[in-house]
Amino acid sequence: IHKAHEWYGCVHTFSRLSACYGAPPDGPERWLGPVLEKLFTCTSFRSLDEQHNNLQGSSLSTVSLNTRKRGCVALVEICTQLSSGASSSPEIRARLAALLPTFCSQVLRAINDQSNSTLPYEKLLLYEVLVLVSNTLEDPAAQANFVQDLVSAPLAEWTQPAVAELCSDPARLAQAVRDSPDNKDRTLIAAKRALALLLSIARKCKGVKGQPRPFARYWPAVLPNVLAMVKALHYLMREPSKFADLLFIHPEELRCLIGQNSASRKPKLLSQFGFGGGVGANAGSASQGTQSATMWSDPPAGATGLQDEDERMWYLLHLITGLREALYSALGSAARYQQDGLFGIEGALASMPEAVLGSVEFLEHRHVARLIQSFLNPFVLKCPPALREQKLFPLLVPLLQHVNQRLEQCWPLLAKRGTAEGGQNGTYGAAGPTWHPILWKALEVTSDDGSDDGIVTTSACPSRQCGKCMRCQQAEVARDAAIRLLGSSVVDLLSFVLFTGDNPAVDPHDVQPSELCMQVLGNEQVAGAALMTLARVLGCPDGQALNKGANLVRRIMFCCLIEQERFHGFLINHVFRAAFGTLYAPVVPINDSVTNTLLQILADCWSLALHGGKD
């Protein structure tokens, strides 16, 4: 078959039938080997025209690139199901272990084939396949040796002195990013590629027979440079005038923030750069993990040496966004290893607050949201109880206090948008202290005004701050999307900190607080920061965050707050006031479900006030 759409359909079918390949008696014998062989062939797919013209790598059509990517994803999905999923069994695990040498030869052939030019994210997914198959080895020593063979090269690249120099100097890091399109300095690209490979291995690596995961012993070598580079990357935001070319919002990132599919005036370039769906997605499922792998990978080799200034800037923004994603994901992966990872490395824990929160007040809303999603959420969930007082709470208190202030400042931007109070011409200016404008090079913007003439060209302001031109209006949309993403991320974090069960159908009167929730409410500082932020969410103008926050407030009221008199003043003075204000003067339309929840909160607070004799 040489038509890409036929390949894509076959691969999709193969990935959905993974249970059949492990089903006795004929599944492993008849289907497993041939299907895997076909999928490996698919990872190097090129159409007849592309073969005839000797096109490779990023020069391939979007359809061919998607087909190759789908083949890699199908291999990851099938190997996940057969090694540790519902389709796994001792027999199929033994068969996969026996096939490991074949897998290695297939992956090496795909990576080293000069006519194939495997793209960076394809290489990451193929390495994940090897790690998944190595999880089926019965001998822990054999698995550890295999992982060591995979890790040794990227670890040596990531820990070399040149990378340590790069991590310790923000100006040096910024210059390395600027030099990357011209191949003047490949240190950053090589380091980022090595970190992405290490993360792919760490995410998929599992322990055998109750042993620690083999990758655990490499975290002490990986984390120092990760924390140093996070600190340097955050420091760039302190001097926006000096590093302005690295702080723009990519147009495709705007589409990801507002939940639209990839569509751009340069769709092929952007699809190669991997913005579609990666921003704002929580890692977890196989497809979400693939999006993360795409974000971690460096821009394609075919994009280096770009002559067009616009494309060059797009390259730089992809590189810096992918670097940020990789660093945050590295901290989150280390936290998921618990005592075998971040929580077992005293030096990393000691330097983490300064590295992560040292410049948090200068970060954009979208950066804070991604920091919460990729790092803070797993850090909260996986922190051992014995370390919460010493390591978790000192990180949570300043973060929640800062987020509370940030929400207080940015909610009015959503509430007043499009009104006479919103600024010039009913809008806010295009730039602010916690976000930066969208990247458009041209001073003329082409659009469709809906008239008979159709396409019109309007001038865009050079300052990006007039609030009137189309470019500034697009920047306003990006800012609003980032604010909504931040609000939703904060509520998700609070739902982990104040966890009362994951079944929303349970009556709030019947929920039980988690051990972490009770420990948080027992600490005055953390409880104050968490509850005040939660009360702030009740006044938010974003419907999604408001809905989740209102439900969390009602659940936490019955299982914890009403029973303890010290929280009664907070319920009456803050929760009641916020809920009443949202109902009396909503800044955005709220649906009946949220209205009902807010009315119940008001009734509960009113009943508490009457019963407790409060004024």
XYZ file of C-alpha atoms in Angstrom, residues 187-559:
373
model
C 24.896 22.695 22.869
C 21.337 23.615 23.788
C 19.749 21.526 21.013
C 21.857 18.508 21.970
C 21.068 18.974 25.673
C 17.357 19.346 25.024
C 17.347 16.253 22.831
C 19.172 14.310 25.558
C 16.747 15.473 28.269
C 13.757 14.531 26.107
C 15.172 11.039 25.615
C 15.842 10.646 29.338
C 12.260 11.696 30.104
C 10.817 9.218 27.624
C 12.769 6.425 29.290
C 11.854 7.588 32.808
C 8.108 7.797 32.041
C 7.834 4.246 30.690
C 10.331 2.458 32.931
C 8.737 0.083 35.499
C 10.272 -2.032 38.255
C 10.377 -5.837 38.004
C 9.270 -8.074 40.895
C 8.851 -5.217 43.337
C 12.281 -3.725 42.618
C 12.706 0.053 42.231
C 12.462 1.352 38.716
C 15.860 1.072 37.017
C 15.873 4.727 36.031
C 15.620 5.843 39.682
C 19.375 5.790 40.222
C 19.928 8.386 37.474
C 17.793 11.169 38.967
C 20.606 12.527 41.208
C 22.646 13.172 38.049
C 19.742 14.575 35.989
C 18.043 16.965 38.426
C 20.827 19.503 39.219
C 20.957 20.807 35.641
C 17.149 20.670 35.385
C 16.707 22.917 38.428
C 19.494 25.265 37.333
C 17.986 25.632 33.855
C 14.483 26.242 35.280
C 15.921 29.027 37.408
C 17.744 30.556 34.405
C 14.675 30.252 32.169
C 12.478 31.985 34.748
C 15.059 34.724 35.189
C 14.631 35.752 31.537
C 11.197 37.091 32.490
C 12.796 39.579 34.880
C 14.257 41.553 31.962
C 11.568 41.588 29.247
C 13.215 44.377 27.282
C 16.492 42.496 27.050
C 14.949 39.145 26.075
C 11.823 40.381 24.281
C 12.402 38.200 21.197
C 12.048 35.056 23.341
C 8.897 36.066 25.224
C 6.256 36.431 22.528
C 3.184 34.231 22.346
C 3.288 31.928 19.334
C 0.135 32.195 17.147
C -0.329 28.427 17.274
C -0.019 28.447 21.051
C -2.942 30.874 21.091
C -5.041 28.309 19.238
C -4.018 25.614 21.708
C -4.906 27.835 24.662
C -8.408 28.473 23.368
C -8.913 24.824 22.432
C -8.857 25.057 18.649
C -7.212 22.580 16.325
C -4.020 23.359 14.482
C -4.784 25.766 11.645
C -2.444 28.470 10.502
C -1.164 30.373 7.538
C 1.885 28.093 7.817
C 0.242 24.778 8.794
C 3.041 22.477 7.700
C 5.738 24.354 9.587
C 3.600 24.442 12.729
C 2.538 20.794 12.496
C 6.221 19.879 12.367
C 6.921 22.105 15.353
C 4.307 20.221 17.363
C 2.218 22.945 18.978
C -1.093 21.256 18.198
C -2.638 20.066 21.472
C 0.533 19.979 23.562
C -0.051 23.164 25.525
C -2.500 22.797 28.328
C -2.865 19.037 28.034
C -2.431 16.914 31.122
C -0.082 13.997 30.676
C -1.547 10.592 31.332
C -3.005 8.675 28.434
C -0.963 7.312 25.578
C -2.121 10.049 23.205
C -1.453 12.771 25.789
C 1.991 11.324 26.404
C 2.637 11.498 22.671
C 1.710 15.183 22.656
C 4.212 15.750 25.456
C 6.876 13.836 23.553
C 6.249 16.077 20.532
C 6.615 19.176 22.686
C 9.859 17.883 24.200
C 11.443 17.174 20.822
C 13.591 19.843 19.233
C 12.521 21.612 16.017
C 13.217 19.560 12.885
C 16.640 19.702 11.296
C 15.117 20.949 8.072
C 14.106 24.182 9.802
C 17.638 25.220 10.729
C 19.233 28.010 8.816
C 15.911 29.755 8.228
C 16.284 32.896 6.172
C 12.803 34.315 6.695
C 12.758 36.336 9.912
C 9.175 35.349 10.683
C 9.937 31.621 10.434
C 13.111 32.133 12.435
C 11.124 33.680 15.269
C 8.617 30.853 15.144
C 11.490 28.403 15.441
C 12.855 30.196 18.502
C 9.464 30.270 20.215
C 8.921 26.573 19.611
C 12.370 25.833 21.004
C 11.858 27.836 24.195
C 8.323 26.458 24.714
C 9.515 22.884 24.201
C 12.407 23.473 26.592
C 10.043 24.789 29.268
C 7.723 21.788 28.784
C 10.628 19.365 29.090
C 11.982 20.970 32.271
C 8.609 21.098 34.025
C 7.862 17.521 32.956
C 11.241 16.382 34.268
C 10.415 17.744 37.727
C 6.978 16.112 37.591
C 8.422 12.753 36.535
C 10.998 12.904 39.326
C 8.183 13.617 41.821
C 6.241 10.572 40.591
C 9.213 8.383 41.553
C 8.584 9.496 45.168
C 11.394 8.354 47.502
C 13.274 6.804 44.580
C 13.243 10.148 42.786
C 12.882 13.769 43.837
C 11.856 13.109 47.452
C 14.930 10.981 48.063
C 17.437 13.633 46.893
C 18.011 16.137 49.683
C 20.057 18.532 47.558
C 17.354 18.821 44.915
C 14.649 19.378 47.537
C 16.729 22.093 49.195
C 17.337 24.062 45.974
C 13.872 23.531 44.479
C 11.933 26.443 46.126
C 14.411 29.042 44.899
C 14.658 27.498 41.421
C 10.902 27.103 40.902
C 9.484 30.121 42.775
C 12.404 32.558 42.706
C 10.953 34.531 39.768
C 7.355 33.323 39.834
C 5.956 36.859 40.097
C 7.451 37.631 36.652
C 6.077 34.554 34.875
C 3.168 34.762 32.473
C -0.182 33.220 33.358
C 0.308 30.411 30.847
C 3.695 29.569 32.361
C 2.322 29.432 35.905
C -0.537 27.229 34.675
C 1.869 24.801 33.012
C 4.102 24.788 36.094
C 1.087 23.781 38.209
C -0.117 21.143 35.765
C 3.228 19.508 34.998
C 5.029 19.800 38.333
C 2.945 20.999 41.292
C 0.081 18.522 40.862
C 2.297 15.388 40.899
C 4.435 16.941 43.640
C 1.362 17.330 45.867
C -0.020 13.884 45.058
C 3.230 11.947 45.508
C 4.807 13.761 48.452
C 5.333 11.263 51.326
C 3.339 12.199 54.445
C 6.505 12.473 56.520
C 7.882 15.205 54.223
C 4.786 17.370 53.851
C 5.540 19.713 56.745
C 9.187 20.194 55.767
C 9.071 20.137 51.942
C 5.531 20.452 50.573
C 3.995 23.170 52.738
C 6.921 25.652 52.426
C 6.434 25.419 48.647
C 2.623 25.574 48.672
C 2.180 28.603 50.947
C 4.079 31.204 48.867
C 2.719 29.759 45.617
C -0.931 29.899 46.745
C -0.474 33.379 48.198
C 1.020 34.570 44.934
C -1.680 32.884 42.834
C -4.367 34.483 45.016
C -2.927 37.932 44.333
C -2.537 37.142 40.642
C -6.171 36.047 40.330
C -7.333 39.167 42.152
C -5.522 41.287 39.574
C -6.497 39.375 36.447
C -10.184 38.502 37.102
C -11.264 42.111 36.353
C -9.650 41.830 32.902
C -12.147 39.110 32.029
C -15.034 40.785 33.858
C -14.666 44.151 32.112
C -13.713 42.885 28.678
C -15.778 44.554 25.986
C -17.199 47.246 28.289
C -16.600 50.968 28.441
C -14.539 50.431 31.587
C -12.234 48.035 29.790
C -9.952 50.600 28.233
C -9.661 52.200 24.821
C -12.425 51.188 22.436
C -13.827 48.731 24.952
C -10.641 46.668 25.238
C -7.580 46.428 27.407
C -4.130 47.152 26.063
C -2.276 44.328 24.410
C 0.551 43.965 26.924
C 0.808 43.578 30.653
C 3.292 42.672 33.375
C 2.432 38.954 33.428
C 2.097 38.154 29.738
C 3.527 39.208 26.398
C 2.036 39.986 23.001
C 1.303 37.530 20.246
C 3.971 37.284 17.560
C 3.029 38.817 14.217
C 5.787 40.274 12.092
C 3.830 42.296 9.504
C 2.350 45.667 10.371
C -0.610 44.840 8.124
C -3.195 42.234 9.105
C -5.440 40.550 6.533
C -8.927 39.519 7.619
C -12.440 38.855 6.382
C -14.860 41.530 7.570
C -17.923 39.622 6.337
C -18.790 42.154 3.635
C -19.261 41.488 -0.062
C -15.709 42.569 -0.717
C -14.461 39.845 1.602
C -10.756 40.126 2.437
C -9.560 43.470 3.749
C -6.184 44.666 4.972
C -5.890 46.814 8.055
C -2.898 48.410 9.720
C -1.524 46.974 12.941
C 0.081 49.195 15.527
C 3.847 48.849 15.994
C 3.525 49.262 19.768
C 1.184 46.244 20.166
C -0.618 48.206 22.906
C -3.298 50.296 21.186
C -6.157 47.903 22.006
C -7.860 48.730 18.679
C -6.123 46.962 15.806
C -6.697 43.318 14.976
C -3.317 42.218 16.256
C -3.963 43.753 19.651
C -7.408 42.163 19.736
C -5.861 38.774 18.982
C -3.380 39.389 21.766
C -6.306 40.141 24.068
C -7.845 36.780 23.172
C -4.540 35.087 24.006
C -4.393 36.871 27.355
C -7.960 35.899 28.233
C -7.306 32.271 27.282
C -4.206 32.221 29.498
C -6.202 33.668 32.420
C -8.865 30.984 32.033
C -6.200 28.283 31.841
C -4.607 29.648 35.015
C -7.928 29.675 36.893
C -8.741 26.117 35.884
C -5.245 24.941 36.851
C -5.481 26.584 40.281
C -8.808 24.853 41.003
C -7.295 21.525 39.961
C -4.396 22.086 42.352
C -6.783 22.954 45.193
C -8.829 19.825 44.472
C -5.679 17.766 45.114
C -4.670 19.746 48.194
C -8.208 19.571 49.664
C -9.037 16.116 48.314
C -12.374 14.657 49.421
C -12.844 11.857 46.896
C -12.974 11.666 43.120
C -16.656 10.742 42.700
C -18.672 13.929 42.050
C -21.941 11.994 42.328
C -21.475 11.372 46.060
C -23.599 13.615 48.256
C -21.452 16.347 49.878
C -22.768 15.278 53.288
C -21.212 11.816 52.813
C -17.704 12.653 51.593
C -14.649 12.015 53.733
C -11.516 14.180 53.740
C -8.204 12.640 52.778
C -5.243 12.480 55.129
C -3.569 15.264 53.125
C -6.675 17.448 53.434
C -6.759 17.070 57.209
C -3.033 17.782 57.433
C -3.434 20.918 55.308
C -6.337 22.231 57.397
C -4.364 21.497 60.542
C -1.609 23.873 59.449
C -2.678 27.488 59.887
C -0.505 28.933 57.116
C -1.353 26.375 54.444
C -5.042 26.291 55.390
C -5.265 30.076 55.190
C -3.564 30.241 51.789
C -5.614 27.371 50.318
C -8.997 28.495 51.645
C -8.556 32.156 50.711
C -7.600 31.113 47.182
C -10.648 28.841 47.066
C -12.899 31.733 48.152
C -11.310 33.846 45.409
C -12.361 31.256 42.825
C -16.028 31.736 43.811
C -15.859 35.223 42.365
C -14.169 34.271 39.124
C -15.726 35.230 35.778
C -14.713 31.972 34.092
C -17.568 29.454 34.071
C -15.465 26.296 34.108
C -13.294 27.332 37.058
C -16.348 28.661 38.914
C -18.222 25.383 38.473
C -15.340 23.263 39.761
C -14.586 25.676 42.588
C -18.202 25.865 43.798
C -18.489 22.083 43.953
C -15.188 21.840 45.836
C -16.318 24.478 48.357
C -19.528 22.625 49.122
C -17.768 19.284 49.567
C -15.103 20.707 51.850
C -17.699 22.599 53.911
C -19.521 19.510 55.120
C -16.594 17.179 55.711
